[in-house]
GROMACS .gro file of C-alpha atoms in nm:
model
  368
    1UNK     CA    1  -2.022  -5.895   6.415
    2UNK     CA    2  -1.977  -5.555   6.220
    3UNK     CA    3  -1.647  -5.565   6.006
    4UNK     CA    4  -1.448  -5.302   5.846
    5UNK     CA    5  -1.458  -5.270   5.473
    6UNK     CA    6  -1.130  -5.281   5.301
    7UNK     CA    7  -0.972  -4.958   5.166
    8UNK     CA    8  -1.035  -4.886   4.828
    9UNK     CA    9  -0.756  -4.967   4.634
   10UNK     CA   10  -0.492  -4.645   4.527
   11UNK     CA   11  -0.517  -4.587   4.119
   12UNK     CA   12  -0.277  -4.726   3.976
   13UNK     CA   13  -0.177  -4.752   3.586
   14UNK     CA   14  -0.458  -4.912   3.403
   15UNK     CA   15  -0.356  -5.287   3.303
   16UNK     CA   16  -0.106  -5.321   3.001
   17UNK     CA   17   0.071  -4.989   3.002
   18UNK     CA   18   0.281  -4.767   3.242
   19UNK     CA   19   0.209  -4.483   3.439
   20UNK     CA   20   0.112  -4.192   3.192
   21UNK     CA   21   0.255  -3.849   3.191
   22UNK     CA   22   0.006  -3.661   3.377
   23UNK     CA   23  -0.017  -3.967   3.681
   24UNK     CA   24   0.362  -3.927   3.718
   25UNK     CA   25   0.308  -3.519   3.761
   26UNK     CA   26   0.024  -3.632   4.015
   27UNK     CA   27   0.283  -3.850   4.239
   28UNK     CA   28   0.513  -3.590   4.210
   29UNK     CA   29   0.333  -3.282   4.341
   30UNK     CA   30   0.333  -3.323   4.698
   31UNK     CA   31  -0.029  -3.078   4.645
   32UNK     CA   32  -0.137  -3.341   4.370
   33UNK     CA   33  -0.144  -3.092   4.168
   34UNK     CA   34   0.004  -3.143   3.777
   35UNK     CA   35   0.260  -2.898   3.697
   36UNK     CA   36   0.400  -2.842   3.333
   37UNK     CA   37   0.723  -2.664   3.242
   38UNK     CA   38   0.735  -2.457   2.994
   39UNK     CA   39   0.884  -2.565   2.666
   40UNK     CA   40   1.257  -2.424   2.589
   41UNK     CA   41   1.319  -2.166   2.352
   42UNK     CA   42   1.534  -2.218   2.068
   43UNK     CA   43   1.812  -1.968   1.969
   44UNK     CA   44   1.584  -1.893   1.667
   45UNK     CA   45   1.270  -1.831   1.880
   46UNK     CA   46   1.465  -1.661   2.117
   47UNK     CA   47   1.589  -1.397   1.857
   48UNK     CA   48   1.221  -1.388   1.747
   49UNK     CA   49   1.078  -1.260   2.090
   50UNK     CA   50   1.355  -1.022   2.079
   51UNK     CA   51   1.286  -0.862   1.774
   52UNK     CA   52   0.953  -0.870   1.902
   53UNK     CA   53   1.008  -0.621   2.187
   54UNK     CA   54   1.208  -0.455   2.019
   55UNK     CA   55   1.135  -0.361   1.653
   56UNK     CA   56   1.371  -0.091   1.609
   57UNK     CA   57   1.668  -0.307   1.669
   58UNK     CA   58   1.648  -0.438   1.321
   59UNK     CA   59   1.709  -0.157   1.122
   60UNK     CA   60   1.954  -0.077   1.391
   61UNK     CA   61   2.154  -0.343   1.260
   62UNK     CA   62   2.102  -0.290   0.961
   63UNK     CA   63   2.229   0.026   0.894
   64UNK     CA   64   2.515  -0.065   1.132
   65UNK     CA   65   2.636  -0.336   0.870
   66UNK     CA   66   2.555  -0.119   0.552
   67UNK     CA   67   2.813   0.146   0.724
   68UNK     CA   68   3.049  -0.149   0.785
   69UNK     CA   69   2.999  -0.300   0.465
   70UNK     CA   70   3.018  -0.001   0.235
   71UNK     CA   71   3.294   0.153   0.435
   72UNK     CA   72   3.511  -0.163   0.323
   73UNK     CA   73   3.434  -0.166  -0.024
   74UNK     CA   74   3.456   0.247  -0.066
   75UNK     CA   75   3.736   0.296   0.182
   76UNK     CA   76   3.797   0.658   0.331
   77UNK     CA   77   3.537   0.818   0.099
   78UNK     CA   78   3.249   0.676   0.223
   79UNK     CA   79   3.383   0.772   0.588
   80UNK     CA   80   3.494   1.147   0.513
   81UNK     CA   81   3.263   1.351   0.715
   82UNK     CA   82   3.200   1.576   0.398
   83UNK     CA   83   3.017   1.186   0.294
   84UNK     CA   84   2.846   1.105   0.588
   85UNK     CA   85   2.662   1.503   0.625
   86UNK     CA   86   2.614   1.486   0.237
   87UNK     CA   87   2.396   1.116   0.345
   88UNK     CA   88   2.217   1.340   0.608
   89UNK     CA   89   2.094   1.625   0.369
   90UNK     CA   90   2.014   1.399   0.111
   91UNK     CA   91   1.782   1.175   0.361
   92UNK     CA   92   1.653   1.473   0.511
   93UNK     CA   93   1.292   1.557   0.346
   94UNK     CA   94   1.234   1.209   0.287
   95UNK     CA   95   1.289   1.126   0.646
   96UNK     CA   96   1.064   1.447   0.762
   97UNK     CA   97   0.790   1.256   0.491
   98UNK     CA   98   0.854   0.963   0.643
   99UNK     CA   99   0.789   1.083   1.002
  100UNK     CA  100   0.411   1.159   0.873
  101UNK     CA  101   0.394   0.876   0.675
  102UNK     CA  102   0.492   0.652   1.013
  103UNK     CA  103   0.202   0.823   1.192
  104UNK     CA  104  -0.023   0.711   0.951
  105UNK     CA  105   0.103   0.374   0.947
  106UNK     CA  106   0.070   0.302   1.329
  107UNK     CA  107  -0.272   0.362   1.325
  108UNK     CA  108  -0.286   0.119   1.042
  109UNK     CA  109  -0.333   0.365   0.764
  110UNK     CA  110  -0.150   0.451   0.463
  111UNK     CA  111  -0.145   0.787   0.310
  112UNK     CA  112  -0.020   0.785  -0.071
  113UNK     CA  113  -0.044   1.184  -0.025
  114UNK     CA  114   0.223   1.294   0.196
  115UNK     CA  115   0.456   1.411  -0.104
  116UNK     CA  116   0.182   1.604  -0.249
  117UNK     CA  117   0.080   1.824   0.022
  118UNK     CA  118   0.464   1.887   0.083
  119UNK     CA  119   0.501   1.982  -0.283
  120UNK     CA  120   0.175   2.213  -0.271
  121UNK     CA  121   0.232   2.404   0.053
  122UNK     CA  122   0.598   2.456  -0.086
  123UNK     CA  123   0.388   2.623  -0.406
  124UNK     CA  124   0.161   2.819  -0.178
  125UNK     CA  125   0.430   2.968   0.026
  126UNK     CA  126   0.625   3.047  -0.311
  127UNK     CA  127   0.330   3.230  -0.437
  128UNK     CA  128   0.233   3.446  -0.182
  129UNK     CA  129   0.565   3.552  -0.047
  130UNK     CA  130   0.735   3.641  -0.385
  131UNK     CA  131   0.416   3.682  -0.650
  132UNK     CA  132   0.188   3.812  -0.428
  133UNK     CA  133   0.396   4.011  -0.191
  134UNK     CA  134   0.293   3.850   0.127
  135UNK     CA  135   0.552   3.893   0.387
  136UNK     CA  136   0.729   3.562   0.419
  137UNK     CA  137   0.634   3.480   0.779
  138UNK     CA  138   0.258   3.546   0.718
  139UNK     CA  139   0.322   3.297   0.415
  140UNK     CA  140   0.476   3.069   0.574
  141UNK     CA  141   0.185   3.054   0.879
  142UNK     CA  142  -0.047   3.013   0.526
  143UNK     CA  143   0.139   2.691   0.413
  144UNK     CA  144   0.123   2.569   0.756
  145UNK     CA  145  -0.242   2.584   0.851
  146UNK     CA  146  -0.332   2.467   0.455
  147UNK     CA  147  -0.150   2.174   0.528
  148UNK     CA  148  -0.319   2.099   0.846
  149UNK     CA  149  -0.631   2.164   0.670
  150UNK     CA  150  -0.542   1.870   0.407
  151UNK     CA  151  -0.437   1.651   0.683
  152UNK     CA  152  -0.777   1.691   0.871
  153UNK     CA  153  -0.923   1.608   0.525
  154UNK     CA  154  -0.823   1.331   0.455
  155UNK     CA  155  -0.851   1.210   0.823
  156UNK     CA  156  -1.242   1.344   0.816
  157UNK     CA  157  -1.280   1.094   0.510
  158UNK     CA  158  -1.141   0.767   0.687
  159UNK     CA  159  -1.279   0.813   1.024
  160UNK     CA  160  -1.594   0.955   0.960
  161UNK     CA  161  -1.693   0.838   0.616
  162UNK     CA  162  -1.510   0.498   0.696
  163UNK     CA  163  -1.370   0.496   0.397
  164UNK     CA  164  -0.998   0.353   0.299
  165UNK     CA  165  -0.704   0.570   0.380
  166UNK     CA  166  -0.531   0.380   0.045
  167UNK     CA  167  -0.835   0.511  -0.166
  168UNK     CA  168  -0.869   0.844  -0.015
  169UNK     CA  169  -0.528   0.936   0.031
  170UNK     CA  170  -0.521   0.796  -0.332
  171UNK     CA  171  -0.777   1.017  -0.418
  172UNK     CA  172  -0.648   1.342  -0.251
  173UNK     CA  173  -0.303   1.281  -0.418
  174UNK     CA  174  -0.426   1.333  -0.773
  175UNK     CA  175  -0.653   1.629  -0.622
  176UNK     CA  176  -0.332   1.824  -0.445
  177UNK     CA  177  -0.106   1.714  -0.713
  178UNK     CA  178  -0.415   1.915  -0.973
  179UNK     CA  179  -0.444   2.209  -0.764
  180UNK     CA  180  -0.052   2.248  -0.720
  181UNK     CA  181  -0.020   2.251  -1.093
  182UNK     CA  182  -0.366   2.498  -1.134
  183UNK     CA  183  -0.197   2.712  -0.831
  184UNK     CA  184   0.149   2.697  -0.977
  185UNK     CA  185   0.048   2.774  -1.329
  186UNK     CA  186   0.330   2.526  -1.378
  187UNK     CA  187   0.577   2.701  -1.342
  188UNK     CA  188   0.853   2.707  -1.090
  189UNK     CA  189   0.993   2.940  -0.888
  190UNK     CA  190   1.374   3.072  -0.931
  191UNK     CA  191   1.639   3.073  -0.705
  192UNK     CA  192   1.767   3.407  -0.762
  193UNK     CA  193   1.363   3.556  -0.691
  194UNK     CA  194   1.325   3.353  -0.351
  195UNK     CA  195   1.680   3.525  -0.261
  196UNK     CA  196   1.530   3.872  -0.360
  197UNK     CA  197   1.196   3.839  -0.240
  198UNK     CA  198   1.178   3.623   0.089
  199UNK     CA  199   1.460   3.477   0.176
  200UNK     CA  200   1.356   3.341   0.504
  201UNK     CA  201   1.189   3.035   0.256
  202UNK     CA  202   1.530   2.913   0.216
  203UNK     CA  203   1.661   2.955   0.565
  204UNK     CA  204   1.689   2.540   0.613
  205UNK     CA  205   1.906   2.556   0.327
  206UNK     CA  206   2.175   2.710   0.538
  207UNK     CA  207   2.448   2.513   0.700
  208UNK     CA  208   2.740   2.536   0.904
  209UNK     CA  209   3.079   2.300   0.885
  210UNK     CA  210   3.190   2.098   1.177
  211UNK     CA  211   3.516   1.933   1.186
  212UNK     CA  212   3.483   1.884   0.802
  213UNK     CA  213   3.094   1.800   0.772
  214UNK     CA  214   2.859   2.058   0.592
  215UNK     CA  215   2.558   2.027   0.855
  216UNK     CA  216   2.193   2.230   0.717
  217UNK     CA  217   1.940   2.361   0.917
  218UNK     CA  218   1.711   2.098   0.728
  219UNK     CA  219   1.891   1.790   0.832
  220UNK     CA  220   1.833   1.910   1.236
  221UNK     CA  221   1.527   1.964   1.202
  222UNK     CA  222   1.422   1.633   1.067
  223UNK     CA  223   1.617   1.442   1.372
  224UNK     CA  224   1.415   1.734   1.573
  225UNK     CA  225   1.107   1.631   1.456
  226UNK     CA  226   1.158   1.266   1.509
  227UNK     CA  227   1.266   1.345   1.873
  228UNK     CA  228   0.958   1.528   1.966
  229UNK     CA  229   0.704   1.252   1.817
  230UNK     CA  230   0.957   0.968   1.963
  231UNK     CA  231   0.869   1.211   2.308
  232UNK     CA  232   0.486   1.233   2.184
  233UNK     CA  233   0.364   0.865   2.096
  234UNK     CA  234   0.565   0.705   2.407
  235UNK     CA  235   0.529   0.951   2.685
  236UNK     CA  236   0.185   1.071   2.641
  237UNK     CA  237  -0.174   0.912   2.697
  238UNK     CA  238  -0.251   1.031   2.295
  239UNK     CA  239   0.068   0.842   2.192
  240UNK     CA  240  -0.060   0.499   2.360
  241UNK     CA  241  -0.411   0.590   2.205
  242UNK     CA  242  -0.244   0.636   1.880
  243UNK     CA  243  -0.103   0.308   1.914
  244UNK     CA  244  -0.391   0.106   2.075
  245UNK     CA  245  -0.619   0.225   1.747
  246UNK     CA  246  -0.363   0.090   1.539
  247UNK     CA  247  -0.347  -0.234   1.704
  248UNK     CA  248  -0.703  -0.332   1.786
  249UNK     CA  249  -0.940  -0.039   1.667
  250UNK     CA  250  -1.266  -0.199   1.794
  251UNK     CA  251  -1.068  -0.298   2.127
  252UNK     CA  252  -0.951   0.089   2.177
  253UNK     CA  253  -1.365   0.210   2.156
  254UNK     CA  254  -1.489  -0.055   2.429
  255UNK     CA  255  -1.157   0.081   2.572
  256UNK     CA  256  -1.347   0.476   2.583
  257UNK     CA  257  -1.062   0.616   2.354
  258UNK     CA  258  -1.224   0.833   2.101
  259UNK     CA  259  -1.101   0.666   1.798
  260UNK     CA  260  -1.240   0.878   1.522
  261UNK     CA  261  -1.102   1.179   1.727
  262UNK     CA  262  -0.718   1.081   1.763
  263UNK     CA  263  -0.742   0.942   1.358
  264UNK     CA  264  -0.852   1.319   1.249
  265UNK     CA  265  -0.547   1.486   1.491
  266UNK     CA  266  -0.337   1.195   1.390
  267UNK     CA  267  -0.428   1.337   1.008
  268UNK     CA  268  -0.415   1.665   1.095
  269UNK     CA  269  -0.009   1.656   1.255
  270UNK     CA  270   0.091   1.457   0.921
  271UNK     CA  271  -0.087   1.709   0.718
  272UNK     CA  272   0.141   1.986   0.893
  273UNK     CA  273   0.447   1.813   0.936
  274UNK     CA  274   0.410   1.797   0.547
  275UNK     CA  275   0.390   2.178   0.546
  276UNK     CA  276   0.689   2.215   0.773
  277UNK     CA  277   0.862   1.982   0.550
  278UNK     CA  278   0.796   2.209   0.222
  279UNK     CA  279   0.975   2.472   0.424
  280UNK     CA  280   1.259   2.257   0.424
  281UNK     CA  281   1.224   2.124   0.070
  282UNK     CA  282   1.277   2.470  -0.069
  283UNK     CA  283   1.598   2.538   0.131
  284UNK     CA  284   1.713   2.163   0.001
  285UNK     CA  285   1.611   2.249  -0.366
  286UNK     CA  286   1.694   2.630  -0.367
  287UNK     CA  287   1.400   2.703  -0.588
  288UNK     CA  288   1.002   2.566  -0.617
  289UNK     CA  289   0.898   2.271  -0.875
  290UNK     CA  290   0.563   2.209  -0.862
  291UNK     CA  291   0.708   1.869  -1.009
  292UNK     CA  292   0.932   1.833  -0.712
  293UNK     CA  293   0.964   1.544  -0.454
  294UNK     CA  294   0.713   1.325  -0.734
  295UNK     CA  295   0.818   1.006  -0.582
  296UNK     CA  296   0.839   1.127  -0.221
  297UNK     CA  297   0.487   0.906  -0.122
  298UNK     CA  298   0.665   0.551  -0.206
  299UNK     CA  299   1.023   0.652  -0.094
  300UNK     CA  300   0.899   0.789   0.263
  301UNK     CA  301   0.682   0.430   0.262
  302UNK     CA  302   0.985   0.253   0.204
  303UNK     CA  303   1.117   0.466   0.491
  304UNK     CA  304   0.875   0.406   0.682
  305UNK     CA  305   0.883  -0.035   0.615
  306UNK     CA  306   1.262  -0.068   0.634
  307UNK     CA  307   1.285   0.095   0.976
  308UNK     CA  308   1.048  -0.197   1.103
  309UNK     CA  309   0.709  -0.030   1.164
  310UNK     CA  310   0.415  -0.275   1.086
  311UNK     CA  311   0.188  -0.169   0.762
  312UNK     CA  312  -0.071  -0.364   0.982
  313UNK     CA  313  -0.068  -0.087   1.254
  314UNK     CA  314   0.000  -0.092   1.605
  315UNK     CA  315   0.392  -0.217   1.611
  316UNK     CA  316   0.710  -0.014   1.578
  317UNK     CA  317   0.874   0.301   1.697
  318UNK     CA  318   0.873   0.670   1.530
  319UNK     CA  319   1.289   0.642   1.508
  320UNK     CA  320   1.271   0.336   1.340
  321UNK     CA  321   1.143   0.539   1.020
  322UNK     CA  322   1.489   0.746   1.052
  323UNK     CA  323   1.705   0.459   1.039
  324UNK     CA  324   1.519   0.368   0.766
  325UNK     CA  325   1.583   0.673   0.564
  326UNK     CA  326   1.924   0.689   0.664
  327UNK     CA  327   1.987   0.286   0.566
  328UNK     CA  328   1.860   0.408   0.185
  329UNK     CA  329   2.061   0.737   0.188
  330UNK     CA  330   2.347   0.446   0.332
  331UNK     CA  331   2.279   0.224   0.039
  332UNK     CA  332   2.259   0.487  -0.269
  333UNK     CA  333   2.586   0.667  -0.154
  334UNK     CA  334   2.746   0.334  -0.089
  335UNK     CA  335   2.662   0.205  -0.425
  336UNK     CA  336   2.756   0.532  -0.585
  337UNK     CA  337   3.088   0.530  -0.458
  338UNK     CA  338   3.141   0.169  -0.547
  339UNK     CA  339   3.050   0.263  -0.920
  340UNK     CA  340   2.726   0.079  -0.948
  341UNK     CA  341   2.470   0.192  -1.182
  342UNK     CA  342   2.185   0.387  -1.067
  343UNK     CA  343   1.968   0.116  -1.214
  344UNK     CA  344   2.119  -0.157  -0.942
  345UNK     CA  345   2.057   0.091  -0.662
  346UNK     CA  346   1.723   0.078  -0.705
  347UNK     CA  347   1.717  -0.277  -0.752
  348UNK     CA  348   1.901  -0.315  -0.499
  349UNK     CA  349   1.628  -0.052  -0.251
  350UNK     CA  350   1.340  -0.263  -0.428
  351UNK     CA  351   1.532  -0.613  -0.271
  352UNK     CA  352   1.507  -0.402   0.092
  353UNK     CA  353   1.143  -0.339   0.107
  354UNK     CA  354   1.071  -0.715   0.005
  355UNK     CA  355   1.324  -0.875   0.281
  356UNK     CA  356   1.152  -0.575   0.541
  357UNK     CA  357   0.801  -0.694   0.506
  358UNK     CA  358   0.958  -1.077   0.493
  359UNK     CA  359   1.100  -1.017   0.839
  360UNK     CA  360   0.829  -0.757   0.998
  361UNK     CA  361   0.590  -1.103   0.893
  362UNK     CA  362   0.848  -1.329   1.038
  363UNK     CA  363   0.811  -1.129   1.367
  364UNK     CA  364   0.438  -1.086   1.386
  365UNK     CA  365   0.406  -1.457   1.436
  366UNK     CA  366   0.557  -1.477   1.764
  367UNK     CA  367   0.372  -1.646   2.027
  368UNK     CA  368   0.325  -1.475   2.369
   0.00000   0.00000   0.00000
């Protein structure tokens, strides 16, 4: 007589303790399947993620509570449009720097010599249109394709040589800052012979007033030139290669991006957005230092870190480089207005970068 074996018994919780965790997601799943829910944000974490996708929103607010701020403790004058243009000129070479500088920056570069090809390429253009006799436009072409030429070389060094853009760029400073001084004799350029000579040099100099505000040529063109590379890095294949080298260099090759390539022409555009910016500088200044703009390499980096673009590369949006300069140009005429010492103001700038870098870190350790 053939009987029927019992059926093996279900699992149950092994003897002495419950059910666990994962047995209870078994008998729960009608598939038997576990399933997990995802832990719950908190406010904090939340704010991190956004911040995250959006990096520019910092300096956004920001600047949006330096106005506030300053506007209460200076009253009308900070608010007078005559203030608020006067902000915009004063920001407005740094912020062209700066634009270069961010370039540089997403690719996860530095380049220490921004302020020095502006300053030589100022010289150049100085020296051909007024001691030389070069007409101005032919001079001005000069500047522009010298500048691209010191771009490219310093780009040449880091991508082909592989060396460091800090020590090159560190490097070509001292070497630009030499030959502006051989170039220049040392000497600067007046006013009164740039008026005489070529006065298209200074054309970015000129302004026009608009319901009270004295707006230059030099302060549209720097929003102008953050517009088109805003256009450039996020609506273009080289703009997500630009920002694919920063983030993962090694990634972008296997990727078939041409990573030495885009570093030289990445180079190359700071090196003549430098140049345009010396056009600029001289309708700022009025005349041509060759001791000019000395500290314009650390103020466009601190431009460039306030407005939230990662010194690691890869992170961060072109505009967020013009709040930046704007948020200093916010701070020094805010401060100035409130009577503070020129000292504090730079404390005060110095306090910025520190709580920038504090945050950018902050933000770079979000988890997917």
């Amino acid at each position: 007589m053939t009987t029927t074996p019992p059926p093996p018994p279900r699992p149950g919780p092994v003897s002495g303790r419950g059910p666990s965790d994962f047995e209870t997601g078994l008998a729960a799943s009608p598939q038997g399947v576990a399933r997990f829910e995802a832990p719950r944000r908190t406010p904090l974490a939340g704010i991190q993620h956004l911040l995250h996708a959006t990096p520019t929103l910092v300096p956004v607010i920001v600047l949006a509570l330096s106005i506030l701020v300053f506007g209460l403790i200076a009253g009308e004058r900070f608010f007078s449009p005559f203030n608020l243009s006067l902000i915009l000129q004063q920001v407005s070479i740094i912020g062209i720097l700066a634009a270069a500088q961010s370039l540089i920056v997403l690719t996860a570069g530095i380049d220490l010599s921004v302020a020095a090809i502006m300053v030589l390429m100022s010289v150049v253009s100085g020296k051909l249109a007024i001691t030389m006799g070069v007409p101005a436009p032919l001079a001005l072409g000069a500047s522009f394709a010298l500048g691209t030429l010191a771009g490219m070389l310093n780009g040449l060094m880091v991508a082909r040589l592989k060396l460091p853009p800090f020590i090159v760029t560190l490097g070509t400073w001292n070497i630009f800052f030499a030959l502006n001084l051989w170039f220049s004799g040392a000497q600067s350029i007046r006013s009164q012979d740039i008026d005489a000579a070529a006065p298209l040099l200074k054309f970015f100099g000129n302004s026009f007033r608009v319901a009270g505000a004295n707006i230059t040529f030099g302060s549209i063109l720097m929003v102008v030139i953050f517009a088109v590379l805003w256009y450039v890095l996020n609506r273009t294949a080289w703009g997500r290669h630009v920002y694919a080298i920063g983030d993962d260099k090694a990634a972008a090759e296997l990727a078939g991006i041409r990573t030495d390539r885009v570093l030289v022409q990445v180079y190359a555009l700071a090196g003549f957005i430098c140049a345009i910016g010396a056009w600029a500088a001289i309708g700022r200044v009025g005349s041509i230092s060759p001791q000019s703009f000395y500290e314009g390499n650390l103020q466009s980096i601190t431009a460039v870190v306030i407005g939230g673009i990662s010194l690691f590369g890869g992170r961060g949006s072109i505009m967020g480089a013009l709040f930046g300069a704007l948020i200093v140009g916010v701070f020094q005429s805010g401060l100035r207005l409130a009577g503070v010492d020129v000292l504090w103001q730079v404390f005060a700038i110095g306090w910025l970068i520190i709580i920038a870098v504090a945050i950018d870190q902050w933000i770079r350790k979000v988890s997917a």
